[in-house]
Amino acid sequence: MSQEQTGAQNWEARYRRQSTPWDRGETSPALLSWLRQGEVPAGRIAVPGCGYGHEVITLCEHGFSVTAIDISATAIESLAKRLDASGLTAELVACDVLDYSPDTPFDGIFEQTCLCALDPALWRRYVDQLARWLKPSGILLALFMQTGKPGGPPWHCDPIAMQRLFKPPLWRWLDTSAAAIPFMETMSEYPTILQRCAQNLTASKPVA
């Protein structure tokens, strides 16, 4: 059984047990701030690793066309019920983000706890996926997990490693000025806004 298959079973089991300590139970304060500031691009927004989908609900309430993706069918089913109860609609996709390919590129992506949930050996594949999903000049609203310790998940998203992953000429860092956001008592999230530039993807190697 591959590492990815084992990971899929692990996440599904966690949601079935409702063992999801990473879930805030509410929308990320960073997303709420970005919405107030008008930083979320109009149009179609993807939320990979959406979990129970608090951010999906909020984005739908603000009039965005949202695609929510999660490897756990249980998480997607839970979100479908919440959307239905709220009279909202979104495209829901139960699959591995590394396999997902949209029919039409997105205007924006909200990346919160998906990158840090993946083994670092898979990070480059995932970042290349994000670039493929976005329109040229599309916006990536990212929260990079800061654990300050080895191992995971969640894996520590070192700022230098993030700069090597999201580097020119394909990516442009627009805003890194926001303060870190506390997460699960001992961790924090580093909010930043990036733009996918109009460059072709090239073959790349995993980050060391």
Short mmCIF file of N, CA and C in Angstrom, two decimals, residues 28-132:
data_model
loop_
_atom_site.label_atom_id
_atom_site.label_comp_id
_atom_site.label_asym_id
_atom_site.label_seq_id
_atom_site.Cartn_x
_atom_site.Cartn_y
_atom_site.Cartn_z
N SER A 28 -11.68 30.66 9.67
CA SER A 28 -10.36 31.22 9.96
C SER A 28 -10.42 32.73 10.08
N PRO A 29 -9.84 33.30 11.14
CA PRO A 29 -9.82 34.77 11.26
C PRO A 29 -9.08 35.44 10.12
N ALA A 30 -8.09 34.74 9.53
CA ALA A 30 -7.37 35.33 8.39
C ALA A 30 -8.29 35.51 7.20
N LEU A 31 -9.12 34.52 6.92
CA LEU A 31 -10.05 34.65 5.80
C LEU A 31 -11.05 35.78 6.05
N LEU A 32 -11.55 35.89 7.26
CA LEU A 32 -12.49 36.97 7.58
C LEU A 32 -11.83 38.33 7.36
N SER A 33 -10.56 38.44 7.76
CA SER A 33 -9.83 39.69 7.55
C SER A 33 -9.65 39.97 6.07
N TRP A 34 -9.27 38.96 5.30
CA TRP A 34 -9.07 39.14 3.86
C TRP A 34 -10.38 39.52 3.17
N LEU A 35 -11.49 38.97 3.64
CA LEU A 35 -12.79 39.34 3.07
C LEU A 35 -13.11 40.81 3.36
N ARG A 36 -12.86 41.24 4.60
CA ARG A 36 -13.12 42.64 4.96
C ARG A 36 -12.26 43.59 4.13
N GLN A 37 -11.04 43.18 3.85
CA GLN A 37 -10.10 44.03 3.12
C GLN A 37 -10.26 43.92 1.60
N GLY A 38 -11.15 43.07 1.14
CA GLY A 38 -11.36 42.92 -0.30
C GLY A 38 -10.23 42.20 -1.01
N GLU A 39 -9.50 41.33 -0.29
CA GLU A 39 -8.36 40.64 -0.86
C GLU A 39 -8.75 39.36 -1.61
N VAL A 40 -9.94 38.84 -1.35
CA VAL A 40 -10.36 37.60 -2.00
C VAL A 40 -10.85 37.94 -3.41
N PRO A 41 -10.24 37.38 -4.45
CA PRO A 41 -10.63 37.76 -5.81
C PRO A 41 -12.05 37.29 -6.16
N ALA A 42 -12.76 38.10 -6.88
CA ALA A 42 -14.12 37.74 -7.29
C ALA A 42 -14.08 36.55 -8.22
N GLY A 43 -15.12 35.71 -8.14
CA GLY A 43 -15.22 34.60 -9.06
C GLY A 43 -15.16 33.26 -8.37
N ARG A 44 -14.40 32.33 -8.95
CA ARG A 44 -14.33 30.96 -8.49
C ARG A 44 -13.16 30.76 -7.53
N ILE A 45 -13.48 30.16 -6.36
CA ILE A 45 -12.47 29.96 -5.32
C ILE A 45 -12.42 28.47 -4.96
N ALA A 46 -11.21 27.93 -4.89
CA ALA A 46 -11.01 26.55 -4.46
C ALA A 46 -10.55 26.53 -3.01
N VAL A 47 -11.04 25.54 -2.26
CA VAL A 47 -10.63 25.33 -0.88
C VAL A 47 -10.15 23.89 -0.74
N PRO A 48 -8.86 23.63 -0.98
CA PRO A 48 -8.35 22.26 -0.83
C PRO A 48 -8.19 21.86 0.63
N GLY A 49 -8.45 20.59 0.92
CA GLY A 49 -8.39 20.14 2.30
C GLY A 49 -9.41 20.88 3.15
N CYS A 50 -10.63 20.98 2.64
CA CYS A 50 -11.64 21.86 3.25
C CYS A 50 -12.14 21.36 4.60
N GLY A 51 -12.01 20.06 4.90
CA GLY A 51 -12.51 19.54 6.16
C GLY A 51 -14.01 19.76 6.29
N TYR A 52 -14.42 20.24 7.46
CA TYR A 52 -15.85 20.48 7.69
C TYR A 52 -16.37 21.71 6.96
N GLY A 53 -15.47 22.51 6.41
CA GLY A 53 -15.88 23.55 5.48
C GLY A 53 -16.40 24.85 6.05
N HIS A 54 -15.89 25.27 7.20
CA HIS A 54 -16.34 26.55 7.76
C HIS A 54 -16.06 27.69 6.77
N GLU A 55 -14.88 27.66 6.15
CA GLU A 55 -14.52 28.71 5.19
C GLU A 55 -15.34 28.61 3.92
N VAL A 56 -15.70 27.39 3.54
CA VAL A 56 -16.56 27.20 2.36
C VAL A 56 -17.92 27.87 2.58
N ILE A 57 -18.50 27.65 3.74
CA ILE A 57 -19.78 28.28 4.08
C ILE A 57 -19.68 29.79 4.01
N THR A 58 -18.63 30.34 4.63
CA THR A 58 -18.46 31.79 4.66
C THR A 58 -18.28 32.36 3.26
N LEU A 59 -17.46 31.72 2.44
CA LEU A 59 -17.25 32.20 1.07
C LEU A 59 -18.54 32.15 0.26
N CYS A 60 -19.32 31.09 0.44
CA CYS A 60 -20.62 31.01 -0.24
C CYS A 60 -21.55 32.13 0.21
N GLU A 61 -21.55 32.41 1.50
CA GLU A 61 -22.39 33.48 2.03
C GLU A 61 -22.01 34.84 1.45
N HIS A 62 -20.75 34.98 1.07
CA HIS A 62 -20.27 36.23 0.49
C HIS A 62 -20.40 36.26 -1.04
N GLY A 63 -21.03 35.25 -1.60
CA GLY A 63 -21.34 35.27 -3.02
C GLY A 63 -20.30 34.66 -3.95
N PHE A 64 -19.30 33.98 -3.39
CA PHE A 64 -18.30 33.35 -4.24
C PHE A 64 -18.78 31.99 -4.74
N SER A 65 -18.28 31.60 -5.90
CA SER A 65 -18.51 30.25 -6.42
C SER A 65 -17.38 29.38 -5.91
N VAL A 66 -17.71 28.40 -5.06
CA VAL A 66 -16.69 27.68 -4.30
C VAL A 66 -16.64 26.21 -4.70
N THR A 67 -15.41 25.71 -4.85
CA THR A 67 -15.17 24.28 -5.00
C THR A 67 -14.40 23.81 -3.78
N ALA A 68 -14.99 22.87 -3.05
CA ALA A 68 -14.40 22.35 -1.82
C ALA A 68 -13.88 20.94 -2.08
N ILE A 69 -12.63 20.69 -1.71
CA ILE A 69 -11.98 19.42 -2.01
C ILE A 69 -11.44 18.82 -0.72
N ASP A 70 -11.71 17.54 -0.49
CA ASP A 70 -11.12 16.86 0.66
C ASP A 70 -11.00 15.38 0.36
N ILE A 71 -9.97 14.76 0.90
CA ILE A 71 -9.74 13.34 0.69
C ILE A 71 -10.71 12.48 1.48
N SER A 72 -11.34 13.07 2.51
CA SER A 72 -12.28 12.35 3.36
C SER A 72 -13.71 12.49 2.85
N ALA A 73 -14.32 11.38 2.46
CA ALA A 73 -15.71 11.41 2.03
C ALA A 73 -16.63 11.82 3.18
N THR A 74 -16.26 11.43 4.40
CA THR A 74 -17.07 11.79 5.57
C THR A 74 -17.09 13.30 5.77
N ALA A 75 -15.94 13.96 5.60
CA ALA A 75 -15.90 15.41 5.73
C ALA A 75 -16.75 16.07 4.66
N ILE A 76 -16.68 15.58 3.44
CA ILE A 76 -17.47 16.15 2.34
C ILE A 76 -18.96 15.95 2.59
N GLU A 77 -19.34 14.77 3.08
CA GLU A 77 -20.75 14.51 3.38
C GLU A 77 -21.26 15.44 4.48
N SER A 78 -20.44 15.68 5.48
CA SER A 78 -20.83 16.60 6.55
C SER A 78 -21.02 18.01 6.01
N LEU A 79 -20.12 18.45 5.14
CA LEU A 79 -20.23 19.78 4.55
C LEU A 79 -21.47 19.88 3.68
N ALA A 80 -21.78 18.83 2.93
CA ALA A 80 -22.97 18.84 2.07
C ALA A 80 -24.23 19.07 2.90
N LYS A 81 -24.31 18.45 4.06
CA LYS A 81 -25.46 18.62 4.94
C LYS A 81 -25.54 20.06 5.47
N ARG A 82 -24.39 20.63 5.82
CA ARG A 82 -24.37 22.00 6.32
C ARG A 82 -24.80 22.99 5.24
N LEU A 83 -24.31 22.78 4.05
CA LEU A 83 -24.69 23.66 2.93
C LEU A 83 -26.18 23.58 2.67
N ASP A 84 -26.70 22.36 2.64
CA ASP A 84 -28.13 22.17 2.39
C ASP A 84 -28.97 22.84 3.47
N ALA A 85 -28.55 22.71 4.71
CA ALA A 85 -29.29 23.32 5.82
C ALA A 85 -29.26 24.84 5.75
N SER A 86 -28.20 25.38 5.15
CA SER A 86 -28.04 26.83 5.05
C SER A 86 -28.62 27.40 3.75
N GLY A 87 -29.11 26.52 2.87
CA GLY A 87 -29.63 26.98 1.59
C GLY A 87 -28.54 27.47 0.65
N LEU A 88 -27.32 26.94 0.83
CA LEU A 88 -26.19 27.36 0.00
C LEU A 88 -25.75 26.21 -0.91
N THR A 89 -25.02 26.55 -1.95
CA THR A 89 -24.52 25.53 -2.86
C THR A 89 -23.03 25.74 -3.13
N ALA A 90 -22.33 24.64 -3.31
CA ALA A 90 -20.91 24.65 -3.67
C ALA A 90 -20.62 23.35 -4.40
N GLU A 91 -19.56 23.35 -5.17
CA GLU A 91 -19.11 22.11 -5.79
C GLU A 91 -18.28 21.35 -4.77
N LEU A 92 -18.65 20.11 -4.48
CA LEU A 92 -17.96 19.31 -3.48
C LEU A 92 -17.26 18.15 -4.17
N VAL A 93 -15.98 17.98 -3.87
CA VAL A 93 -15.16 16.96 -4.52
C VAL A 93 -14.45 16.13 -3.45
N ALA A 94 -14.76 14.84 -3.40
CA ALA A 94 -14.08 13.93 -2.48
C ALA A 94 -12.97 13.21 -3.25
N CYS A 95 -11.75 13.71 -3.11
CA CYS A 95 -10.61 13.08 -3.79
C CYS A 95 -9.32 13.60 -3.19
N ASP A 96 -8.21 12.98 -3.61
CA ASP A 96 -6.88 13.42 -3.22
C ASP A 96 -6.55 14.69 -4.00
N VAL A 97 -6.10 15.73 -3.31
CA VAL A 97 -5.77 16.98 -4.00
C VAL A 97 -4.67 16.79 -5.04
N LEU A 98 -3.84 15.76 -4.86
CA LEU A 98 -2.77 15.52 -5.81
C LEU A 98 -3.28 14.93 -7.12
N ASP A 99 -4.52 14.45 -7.11
CA ASP A 99 -5.12 13.88 -8.32
C ASP A 99 -6.15 14.80 -8.97
N TYR A 100 -6.56 15.83 -8.25
CA TYR A 100 -7.65 16.68 -8.73
C TYR A 100 -7.21 17.59 -9.88
N SER A 101 -8.09 17.71 -10.87
CA SER A 101 -7.84 18.61 -12.00
C SER A 101 -9.14 19.30 -12.38
N PRO A 102 -9.25 20.62 -12.18
CA PRO A 102 -10.50 21.32 -12.49
C PRO A 102 -10.70 21.47 -13.99
N ASP A 103 -11.96 21.55 -14.40
CA ASP A 103 -12.27 21.79 -15.81
C ASP A 103 -11.91 23.21 -16.22
N THR A 104 -12.04 24.13 -15.28
CA THR A 104 -11.77 25.54 -15.54
C THR A 104 -10.90 26.09 -14.42
N PRO A 105 -9.86 26.86 -14.74
CA PRO A 105 -8.99 27.40 -13.69
C PRO A 105 -9.75 28.31 -12.72
N PHE A 106 -9.20 28.42 -11.53
CA PHE A 106 -9.82 29.23 -10.48
C PHE A 106 -9.24 30.64 -10.46
N ASP A 107 -10.05 31.56 -9.93
CA ASP A 107 -9.57 32.93 -9.71
C ASP A 107 -8.75 33.02 -8.44
N GLY A 108 -9.05 32.15 -7.48
CA GLY A 108 -8.34 32.18 -6.22
C GLY A 108 -8.38 30.84 -5.52
N ILE A 109 -7.45 30.64 -4.60
CA ILE A 109 -7.38 29.44 -3.77
C ILE A 109 -7.15 29.86 -2.33
N PHE A 110 -7.88 29.24 -1.42
CA PHE A 110 -7.64 29.44 0.01
C PHE A 110 -6.96 28.20 0.55
N GLU A 111 -5.67 28.32 0.90
CA GLU A 111 -4.86 27.20 1.39
C GLU A 111 -4.61 27.40 2.88
N GLN A 112 -5.19 26.47 3.67
CA GLN A 112 -5.04 26.62 5.11
C GLN A 112 -4.26 25.46 5.73
N THR A 113 -4.88 24.32 5.85
CA THR A 113 -4.21 23.21 6.54
C THR A 113 -3.98 22.02 5.61
N CYS A 114 -3.85 22.26 4.32
CA CYS A 114 -3.64 21.16 3.38
C CYS A 114 -2.15 20.89 3.17
N LEU A 115 -1.37 21.94 2.89
CA LEU A 115 0.06 21.76 2.68
C LEU A 115 0.72 21.11 3.88
N CYS A 116 0.41 21.60 5.07
CA CYS A 116 1.07 21.08 6.27
C CYS A 116 0.62 19.67 6.63
N ALA A 117 -0.47 19.21 6.02
CA ALA A 117 -0.95 17.85 6.26
C ALA A 117 -0.26 16.83 5.37
N LEU A 118 0.41 17.32 4.31
CA LEU A 118 1.10 16.44 3.38
C LEU A 118 2.55 16.25 3.80
N ASP A 119 3.06 15.04 3.59
CA ASP A 119 4.48 14.81 3.81
C ASP A 119 5.29 15.77 2.95
N PRO A 120 6.34 16.38 3.49
CA PRO A 120 7.14 17.33 2.71
C PRO A 120 7.64 16.78 1.37
N ALA A 121 7.79 15.46 1.26
CA ALA A 121 8.21 14.87 -0.01
C ALA A 121 7.18 15.11 -1.11
N LEU A 122 5.93 15.44 -0.72
CA LEU A 122 4.86 15.67 -1.68
C LEU A 122 4.59 17.15 -1.91
N TRP A 123 5.30 18.00 -1.22
CA TRP A 123 5.00 19.43 -1.30
C TRP A 123 5.14 19.97 -2.71
N ARG A 124 6.21 19.62 -3.41
CA ARG A 124 6.40 20.17 -4.75
C ARG A 124 5.26 19.77 -5.68
N ARG A 125 4.83 18.52 -5.60
CA ARG A 125 3.69 18.08 -6.43
C ARG A 125 2.45 18.91 -6.12
N TYR A 126 2.23 19.17 -4.84
CA TYR A 126 1.04 19.94 -4.45
C TYR A 126 1.13 21.38 -4.93
N VAL A 127 2.27 22.00 -4.76
CA VAL A 127 2.43 23.39 -5.20
C VAL A 127 2.27 23.50 -6.71
N ASP A 128 2.79 22.53 -7.46
CA ASP A 128 2.58 22.53 -8.90
C ASP A 128 1.09 22.37 -9.23
N GLN A 129 0.38 21.59 -8.42
CA GLN A 129 -1.07 21.47 -8.61
C GLN A 129 -1.74 22.83 -8.42
N LEU A 130 -1.40 23.53 -7.36
CA LEU A 130 -2.00 24.85 -7.11
C LEU A 130 -1.78 25.78 -8.29
N ALA A 131 -0.58 25.75 -8.86
CA ALA A 131 -0.27 26.61 -10.00
C ALA A 131 -1.13 26.23 -11.20
N ARG A 132 -1.34 24.93 -11.40
CA ARG A 132 -2.17 24.48 -12.52
C ARG A 132 -3.64 24.87 -12.33
#
